[in-house]
PDB file of C-alpha atoms in Angstrom:
ATOM      1  CA  GLY D   1       7.827   7.273 -16.926  1.00 54.00           C
ATOM      2  CA  ALA D   2       4.429   5.597 -16.991  1.00 80.00           C
ATOM      3  CA  GLY D   3       4.007   5.169 -13.255  1.00 92.00           C
ATOM      4  CA  VAL D   4       1.839   6.950 -10.695  1.00 96.00           C
ATOM      5  CA  SER D   5       3.128  10.481 -10.180  1.00 96.00           C
ATOM      6  CA  GLN D   6       2.601  12.479  -6.991  1.00 97.00           C
ATOM      7  CA  SER D   7       3.434  16.084  -6.242  1.00 97.00           C
ATOM      8  CA  PRO D   8       4.918  17.695  -4.338  1.00 97.00           C
ATOM      9  CA  ARG D   9       7.364  15.096  -2.976  1.00 95.00           C
ATOM     10  CA  TYR D  10       7.761  17.107   0.217  1.00 97.00           C
ATOM     11  CA  LYS D  11       5.459  19.664   1.789  1.00 97.00           C
ATOM     12  CA  VAL D  12       6.055  21.644   4.948  1.00 97.00           C
ATOM     13  CA  ALA D  13       3.180  23.691   6.332  1.00 97.00           C
ATOM     14  CA  LYS D  14       2.396  25.553   9.513  1.00 97.00           C
ATOM     15  CA  ARG D  15      -0.373  24.267  11.719  1.00 97.00           C
ATOM     16  CA  GLY D  16      -3.667  25.691  10.581  1.00 97.00           C
ATOM     17  CA  GLN D  17      -2.741  26.064   6.912  1.00 97.00           C
ATOM     18  CA  ASP D  18      -4.525  24.255   4.105  1.00 98.00           C
ATOM     19  CA  VAL D  19      -2.602  21.895   1.822  1.00 98.00           C
ATOM     20  CA  ALA D  20      -3.364  20.183  -1.487  1.00 98.00           C
ATOM     21  CA  LEU D  21      -1.653  17.019  -2.676  1.00 98.00           C
ATOM     22  CA  ARG D  22      -1.832  15.872  -6.288  1.00 98.00           C
ATOM     23  CA  CYS D  23      -1.903  12.424  -7.846  1.00 98.00           C
ATOM     24  CA  ASP D  24      -1.560  11.540 -11.543  1.00 98.00           C
ATOM     25  CA  PRO D  25      -2.524   7.880 -11.951  1.00 96.00           C
ATOM     26  CA  ILE D  26      -1.344   5.561 -14.668  1.00 95.00           C
ATOM     27  CA  SER D  27      -3.177   6.357 -17.894  1.00 93.00           C
ATOM     28  CA  GLY D  28      -6.293   4.253 -18.291  1.00 89.00           C
ATOM     29  CA  HIS D  29      -6.480   3.200 -14.666  1.00 90.00           C
ATOM     30  CA  VAL D  30     -10.045   3.364 -13.458  1.00 89.00           C
ATOM     31  CA  SER D  31      -9.506   2.899  -9.725  1.00 90.00           C
ATOM     32  CA  LEU D  32      -7.618   5.358  -7.541  1.00 93.00           C
ATOM     33  CA  PHE D  33      -6.800   5.071  -3.856  1.00 94.00           C
ATOM     34  CA  TRP D  34      -5.314   7.359  -1.219  1.00 97.00           C
ATOM     35  CA  TYR D  35      -3.450   5.966   1.786  1.00 96.00           C
ATOM     36  CA  GLN D  36      -1.796   7.582   4.802  1.00 97.00           C
ATOM     37  CA  GLN D  37       1.459   6.108   6.101  1.00 94.00           C
ATOM     38  CA  ALA D  38       2.706   7.135   9.521  1.00 93.00           C
ATOM     39  CA  LEU D  39       6.377   6.711  10.327  1.00 90.00           C
ATOM     40  CA  GLY D  40       7.272   3.067  10.862  1.00 87.00           C
ATOM     41  CA  GLN D  41       3.777   1.828   9.998  1.00 90.00           C
ATOM     42  CA  GLY D  42       2.003   0.289   7.055  1.00 92.00           C
ATOM     43  CA  PRO D  43      -0.232   2.427   4.854  1.00 94.00           C
ATOM     44  CA  GLU D  44      -3.807   2.952   5.986  1.00 95.00           C
ATOM     45  CA  PHE D  45      -6.695   3.430   3.588  1.00 94.00           C
ATOM     46  CA  LEU D  46      -8.241   6.878   3.269  1.00 96.00           C
ATOM     47  CA  THR D  47     -10.511   6.927   0.230  1.00 95.00           C
ATOM     48  CA  TYR D  48     -11.278   5.257  -3.110  1.00 91.00           C
ATOM     49  CA  PHE D  49     -12.493   6.443  -6.525  1.00 92.00           C
ATOM     50  CA  GLN D  50     -13.920   4.512  -9.429  1.00 89.00           C
ATOM     51  CA  ASN D  51     -13.517   6.955 -12.317  1.00 91.00           C
ATOM     52  CA  GLU D  52     -14.832  10.260 -10.951  1.00 94.00           C
ATOM     53  CA  ALA D  53     -17.089   8.672  -8.328  1.00 93.00           C
ATOM     54  CA  GLN D  54     -15.856   8.573  -4.761  1.00 93.00           C
ATOM     55  CA  LEU D  55     -17.200   5.182  -3.690  1.00 89.00           C
ATOM     56  CA  ASP D  56     -15.634   4.950  -0.261  1.00 90.00           C
ATOM     57  CA  LYS D  57     -14.337   7.659   2.041  1.00 91.00           C
ATOM     58  CA  SER D  58     -14.623   5.712   5.258  1.00 91.00           C
ATOM     59  CA  GLY D  59     -10.914   6.054   6.033  1.00 93.00           C
ATOM     60  CA  LEU D  60     -10.791   9.848   6.036  1.00 96.00           C
ATOM     61  CA  PRO D  61      -9.909  10.734   9.642  1.00 94.00           C
ATOM     62  CA  SER D  62     -11.973  13.907   9.880  1.00 94.00           C
ATOM     63  CA  ASP D  63     -14.054  16.359   7.881  1.00 95.00           C
ATOM     64  CA  ARG D  64     -10.869  18.401   7.374  1.00 97.00           C
ATOM     65  CA  PHE D  65      -9.859  15.840   4.749  1.00 98.00           C
ATOM     66  CA  PHE D  66     -11.395  16.099   1.296  1.00 97.00           C
ATOM     67  CA  ALA D  67     -10.568  14.301  -1.954  1.00 98.00           C
ATOM     68  CA  GLU D  68     -11.762  14.783  -5.495  1.00 97.00           C
ATOM     69  CA  ARG D  69     -11.224  13.360  -8.962  1.00 97.00           C
ATOM     70  CA  PRO D  70     -13.493  15.521 -11.131  1.00 95.00           C
ATOM     71  CA  GLU D  71     -12.596  14.133 -14.565  1.00 93.00           C
ATOM     72  CA  GLY D  72     -11.757  10.604 -13.565  1.00 91.00           C
ATOM     73  CA  SER D  73      -7.999  10.971 -13.924  1.00 94.00           C
ATOM     74  CA  VAL D  74      -5.996  13.377 -11.724  1.00 97.00           C
ATOM     75  CA  SER D  75      -6.955  13.419  -8.056  1.00 98.00           C
ATOM     76  CA  THR D  76      -6.343  15.953  -5.314  1.00 98.00           C
ATOM     77  CA  LEU D  77      -6.321  15.298  -1.582  1.00 98.00           C
ATOM     78  CA  LYS D  78      -6.951  18.454   0.407  1.00 98.00           C
ATOM     79  CA  ILE D  79      -6.396  18.891   4.111  1.00 98.00           C
ATOM     80  CA  GLN D  80      -7.857  21.971   5.740  1.00 97.00           C
ATOM     81  CA  ARG D  81      -6.634  23.590   8.965  1.00 97.00           C
ATOM     82  CA  THR D  82      -3.752  21.140   9.245  1.00 97.00           C
ATOM     83  CA  GLN D  83      -2.745  19.727  12.613  1.00 97.00           C
ATOM     84  CA  GLN D  84       0.509  18.136  13.714  1.00 96.00           C
ATOM     85  CA  GLU D  85      -1.029  14.661  13.712  1.00 95.00           C
ATOM     86  CA  ASP D  86      -1.566  15.037   9.952  1.00 97.00           C
ATOM     87  CA  SER D  87       2.195  14.697   9.453  1.00 97.00           C
ATOM     88  CA  ALA D  88       2.700  11.511   7.424  1.00 97.00           C
ATOM     89  CA  VAL D  89       3.467  10.221   3.961  1.00 95.00           C
ATOM     90  CA  TYR D  90       0.411  10.294   1.707  1.00 97.00           C
ATOM     91  CA  LEU D  91       0.432   7.590  -0.937  1.00 96.00           C
ATOM     92  CA  CYS D  92      -1.670   7.396  -4.053  1.00 97.00           C
ATOM     93  CA  ALA D  93      -2.285   4.137  -5.912  1.00 95.00           C
ATOM     94  CA  SER D  94      -4.125   3.265  -9.091  1.00 93.00           C
ATOM     95  CA  SER D  95      -5.313   0.078 -10.717  1.00 89.00           C
ATOM     96  CA  LEU D  96      -7.089  -0.966 -13.866  1.00 85.00           C
ATOM     97  CA  GLY D  97     -10.123  -1.958 -11.837  1.00 72.00           C
ATOM     98  CA  ASP D  98     -11.754  -5.342 -11.738  1.00 60.00           C
ATOM     99  CA  ARG D  99     -12.093  -7.069 -15.058  1.00 50.00           C
ATOM    100  CA  GLY D 100     -14.029  -9.925 -13.716  1.00 51.00           C
ATOM    101  CA  ARG D 101     -14.862 -11.747 -10.545  1.00 46.00           C
ATOM    102  CA  LEU D 102     -11.731 -13.889 -10.572  1.00 40.00           C
ATOM    103  CA  LEU D 103      -9.208 -11.381 -11.876  1.00 47.00           C
ATOM    104  CA  TYR D 104      -7.904  -8.824  -9.426  1.00 67.00           C
ATOM    105  CA  GLN D 105      -5.779  -6.004 -10.711  1.00 74.00           C
ATOM    106  CA  PRO D 106      -2.964  -5.029  -8.334  1.00 82.00           C
ATOM    107  CA  GLN D 107      -2.474  -1.471  -7.146  1.00 88.00           C
ATOM    108  CA  HIS D 108       0.483   0.553  -8.355  1.00 91.00           C
ATOM    109  CA  PHE D 109       1.808   3.135  -5.929  1.00 94.00           C
ATOM    110  CA  GLY D 110       3.417   6.517  -6.382  1.00 95.00           C
ATOM    111  CA  ASP D 111       6.443   7.643  -4.364  1.00 93.00           C
ATOM    112  CA  GLY D 112       4.233   9.595  -1.991  1.00 94.00           C
ATOM    113  CA  THR D 113       4.130  13.110  -0.569  1.00 96.00           C
ATOM    114  CA  ARG D 114       5.834  13.560   2.782  1.00 95.00           C
ATOM    115  CA  LEU D 115       3.815  16.129   4.706  1.00 97.00           C
ATOM    116  CA  SER D 116       5.305  17.813   7.753  1.00 97.00           C
ATOM    117  CA  ILE D 117       3.187  20.114   9.897  1.00 97.00           C
ATOM    118  CA  LEU D 118       5.113  22.483  12.130  1.00 95.00           C
TER     119      LEU D 118
ATOM    120  CA  GLY M   1     -12.366  -7.350  10.951  1.00 74.00           C
ATOM    121  CA  ASP M   2      -9.855  -7.720   8.155  1.00 81.00           C
ATOM    122  CA  SER M   3      -6.281  -7.542   9.365  1.00 88.00           C
ATOM    123  CA  VAL M   4      -2.759  -8.700   8.621  1.00 93.00           C
ATOM    124  CA  THR M   5      -0.111  -9.558  11.174  1.00 94.00           C
ATOM    125  CA  GLN M   6       3.478  -9.790  10.085  1.00 94.00           C
ATOM    126  CA  MET M   7       6.737 -10.628  11.726  1.00 84.00           C
ATOM    127  CA  GLU M   8       8.243  -7.728  13.574  1.00 83.00           C
ATOM    128  CA  GLY M   9      11.670  -6.569  12.594  1.00 83.00           C
ATOM    129  CA  PRO M  10      14.197  -5.503  12.114  1.00 94.00           C
ATOM    130  CA  VAL M  11      15.727  -8.537  10.453  1.00 96.00           C
ATOM    131  CA  THR M  12      19.448  -8.580   9.724  1.00 97.00           C
ATOM    132  CA  LEU M  13      20.986 -11.287   7.543  1.00 97.00           C
ATOM    133  CA  SER M  14      24.263 -11.961   5.834  1.00 97.00           C
ATOM    134  CA  GLU M  15      24.363 -12.107   2.053  1.00 97.00           C
ATOM    135  CA  GLU M  16      23.257 -15.486   0.637  1.00 96.00           C
ATOM    136  CA  ALA M  17      21.328 -16.376   3.790  1.00 97.00           C
ATOM    137  CA  PHE M  18      17.795 -17.812   3.660  1.00 97.00           C
ATOM    138  CA  LEU M  19      14.966 -15.389   4.349  1.00 97.00           C
ATOM    139  CA  THR M  20      11.538 -15.979   5.857  1.00 97.00           C
ATOM    140  CA  ILE M  21       9.174 -13.185   6.831  1.00 97.00           C
ATOM    141  CA  ASN M  22       5.988 -14.486   8.430  1.00 97.00           C
ATOM    142  CA  CYS M  23       2.566 -13.109   7.585  1.00 97.00           C
ATOM    143  CA  THR M  24      -0.855 -14.234   8.763  1.00 96.00           C
ATOM    144  CA  TYR M  25      -4.262 -12.808   7.885  1.00 93.00           C
ATOM    145  CA  THR M  26      -7.727 -12.943   9.394  1.00 89.00           C
ATOM    146  CA  ALA M  27      -9.882 -15.631   7.812  1.00 78.00           C
ATOM    147  CA  THR M  28     -12.675 -13.353   6.566  1.00 80.00           C
ATOM    148  CA  GLY M  29     -13.980 -13.617   3.035  1.00 79.00           C
ATOM    149  CA  TYR M  30     -11.781 -14.657   0.114  1.00 80.00           C
ATOM    150  CA  PRO M  31      -8.974 -12.123   0.052  1.00 87.00           C
ATOM    151  CA  SER M  32      -6.231 -11.650  -2.464  1.00 89.00           C
ATOM    152  CA  LEU M  33      -2.823 -11.490  -0.794  1.00 92.00           C
ATOM    153  CA  PHE M  34       0.223  -9.402  -1.668  1.00 94.00           C
ATOM    154  CA  TRP M  35       3.768  -8.621  -0.711  1.00 97.00           C
ATOM    155  CA  TYR M  36       4.962  -5.086  -1.384  1.00 96.00           C
ATOM    156  CA  VAL M  37       8.514  -3.784  -0.973  1.00 97.00           C
ATOM    157  CA  GLN M  38       9.514  -0.234  -0.110  1.00 93.00           C
ATOM    158  CA  TYR M  39      13.049   0.949  -0.771  1.00 91.00           C
ATOM    159  CA  PRO M  40      14.303   4.038   1.095  1.00 84.00           C
ATOM    160  CA  GLY M  41      12.663   7.225  -0.154  1.00 79.00           C
ATOM    161  CA  GLU M  42      10.434   5.381  -2.598  1.00 83.00           C
ATOM    162  CA  GLY M  43       6.840   4.261  -2.792  1.00 85.00           C
ATOM    163  CA  LEU M  44       5.565   0.722  -2.529  1.00 92.00           C
ATOM    164  CA  GLN M  45       6.363  -1.708  -5.307  1.00 94.00           C
ATOM    165  CA  LEU M  46       4.373  -4.860  -5.852  1.00 94.00           C
ATOM    166  CA  LEU M  47       6.649  -7.838  -5.280  1.00 97.00           C
ATOM    167  CA  LEU M  48       4.217 -10.728  -5.739  1.00 96.00           C
ATOM    168  CA  LYS M  49       0.587 -11.712  -5.351  1.00 93.00           C
ATOM    169  CA  ALA M  50      -1.743 -14.682  -4.950  1.00 93.00           C
ATOM    170  CA  THR M  51      -5.480 -14.535  -5.525  1.00 87.00           C
ATOM    171  CA  LYS M  52      -6.720 -17.890  -4.234  1.00 88.00           C
ATOM    172  CA  ALA M  53      -5.809 -20.723  -1.911  1.00 91.00           C
ATOM    173  CA  ASP M  54      -2.719 -22.765  -2.839  1.00 94.00           C
ATOM    174  CA  ASP M  55      -1.563 -20.151  -5.371  1.00 94.00           C
ATOM    175  CA  LYS M  56       2.152 -19.437  -5.258  1.00 97.00           C
ATOM    176  CA  GLY M  57       3.334 -15.949  -6.107  1.00 96.00           C
ATOM    177  CA  SER M  58       6.947 -15.504  -7.183  1.00 97.00           C
ATOM    178  CA  ASN M  59       9.205 -12.722  -8.414  1.00 96.00           C
ATOM    179  CA  LYS M  60      12.937 -11.903  -8.286  1.00 95.00           C
ATOM    180  CA  GLY M  61      13.664 -15.098  -6.351  1.00 97.00           C
ATOM    181  CA  PHE M  62      11.005 -14.361  -3.715  1.00 98.00           C
ATOM    182  CA  GLU M  63       8.100 -16.757  -3.182  1.00 98.00           C
ATOM    183  CA  ALA M  64       4.963 -16.907  -1.052  1.00 98.00           C
ATOM    184  CA  THR M  65       2.179 -19.519  -0.970  1.00 97.00           C
ATOM    185  CA  TYR M  66      -1.433 -18.714  -0.065  1.00 96.00           C
ATOM    186  CA  ARG M  67      -2.211 -21.180   2.751  1.00 96.00           C
ATOM    187  CA  LYS M  68      -5.871 -21.141   3.673  1.00 92.00           C
ATOM    188  CA  GLU M  69      -5.561 -23.853   6.317  1.00 93.00           C
ATOM    189  CA  THR M  70      -3.043 -21.823   8.309  1.00 95.00           C
ATOM    190  CA  THR M  71      -4.200 -18.361   7.072  1.00 94.00           C
ATOM    191  CA  SER M  72      -0.603 -17.597   6.171  1.00 96.00           C
ATOM    192  CA  PHE M  73       1.341 -16.022   3.297  1.00 97.00           C
ATOM    193  CA  HIS M  74       4.972 -16.219   4.391  1.00 98.00           C
ATOM    194  CA  LEU M  75       7.620 -14.585   2.199  1.00 98.00           C
ATOM    195  CA  GLU M  76      10.757 -16.632   1.431  1.00 98.00           C
ATOM    196  CA  LYS M  77      13.958 -16.244  -0.552  1.00 98.00           C
ATOM    197  CA  GLY M  78      16.687 -18.822  -0.761  1.00 97.00           C
ATOM    198  CA  SER M  79      19.654 -16.460  -1.022  1.00 96.00           C
ATOM    199  CA  VAL M  80      19.323 -12.776  -0.177  1.00 97.00           C
ATOM    200  CA  GLN M  81      21.442  -9.999  -1.647  1.00 97.00           C
ATOM    201  CA  VAL M  82      22.488  -6.630  -0.256  1.00 96.00           C
ATOM    202  CA  SER M  83      20.127  -5.025  -2.774  1.00 95.00           C
ATOM    203  CA  ASP M  84      17.170  -6.760  -1.070  1.00 96.00           C
ATOM    204  CA  SER M  85      17.541  -4.448   1.931  1.00 96.00           C
ATOM    205  CA  ALA M  86      14.181  -2.696   2.237  1.00 96.00           C
ATOM    206  CA  VAL M  87      10.907  -2.732   4.177  1.00 96.00           C
ATOM    207  CA  TYR M  88       8.510  -5.521   3.228  1.00 97.00           C
ATOM    208  CA  PHE M  89       4.748  -5.233   3.687  1.00 97.00           C
ATOM    209  CA  CYS M  90       2.191  -8.020   3.610  1.00 96.00           C
ATOM    210  CA  ALA M  91      -1.294  -6.943   2.513  1.00 94.00           C
ATOM    211  CA  ARG M  92      -4.756  -8.310   1.816  1.00 91.00           C
ATOM    212  CA  THR M  93      -7.874  -7.046   0.130  1.00 85.00           C
ATOM    213  CA  ILE M  94     -10.806  -6.321   2.390  1.00 75.00           C
ATOM    214  CA  SER M  95     -13.679  -8.756   2.408  1.00 63.00           C
ATOM    215  CA  SER M  96     -16.668  -6.454   2.204  1.00 60.00           C
ATOM    216  CA  GLY M  97     -18.111  -4.088  -0.357  1.00 56.00           C
ATOM    217  CA  SER M  98     -17.084  -3.537  -3.927  1.00 55.00           C
ATOM    218  CA  ALA M  99     -13.977  -1.495  -3.228  1.00 58.00           C
ATOM    219  CA  ARG M 100     -10.595  -3.152  -3.310  1.00 74.00           C
ATOM    220  CA  GLN M 101      -8.603  -1.227  -0.783  1.00 83.00           C
ATOM    221  CA  LEU M 102      -5.745  -3.014   0.904  1.00 89.00           C
ATOM    222  CA  THR M 103      -5.120  -3.672   4.569  1.00 91.00           C
ATOM    223  CA  PHE M 104      -1.393  -3.715   5.328  1.00 94.00           C
ATOM    224  CA  GLY M 105       0.766  -5.206   8.012  1.00 94.00           C
ATOM    225  CA  SER M 106       3.113  -2.928   9.905  1.00 94.00           C
ATOM    226  CA  GLY M 107       6.130  -3.823   7.763  1.00 95.00           C
ATOM    227  CA  THR M 108       9.372  -5.695   8.352  1.00 96.00           C
ATOM    228  CA  GLN M 109      12.692  -3.941   7.899  1.00 96.00           C
ATOM    229  CA  LEU M 110      15.280  -6.209   6.248  1.00 96.00           C
ATOM    230  CA  THR M 111      18.970  -5.377   6.232  1.00 96.00           C
ATOM    231  CA  VAL M 112      21.365  -7.624   4.315  1.00 97.00           C
ATOM    232  CA  LEU M 113      25.043  -7.289   5.172  1.00 97.00           C
ATOM    233  CA  PRO M 114      27.806  -8.061   2.675  1.00 95.00           C
TER     234      PRO M 114
END
């Protein structure tokens, strides 16, 4: 379909391993967001891209988390030396980006990657 | 700071019952407000939105009105169906900077019984 695609859907890793999560946004969407959703909670913001520029990474919980979007389309969220508290669902969202001061484009979410750290 | 508080669940209703899920937001800036729905095993789907005071968002029989005077955006549906069973999240845009990330409530689990 034409929605946001994330892969893998499920990822199990041992503590200390590195993982990489992929997001394919909707074609033509300028803005891309990563969120972390703990069990039973709402998503929490991690980082935001406008095209290839990472404009906000204030939500990344530690320097073990790194995100990139080198060509302004596909994005990868990398977590180094994973810890058990990293276990969560990682959601990617994209939007067209603002077209004007009064017009806000909603975010469209992928199905997420469920990450389990053993 | 920017936050959203929504009614704690779980909520269990019989089919055709009236639904209200309360949501209030902090009165900072001029946020856009949203309701998202999450079905089991799926990502968030936008249900409805409102971008300024007194706007009413509506979709699939659900409605919510942006009330600036009470800083509320309560979700309502006149007659729920079993297929409406899901987790519902209220969200707002943040009020600072140029980014448009969302701040979410903790979600309300709705179960509709036949």
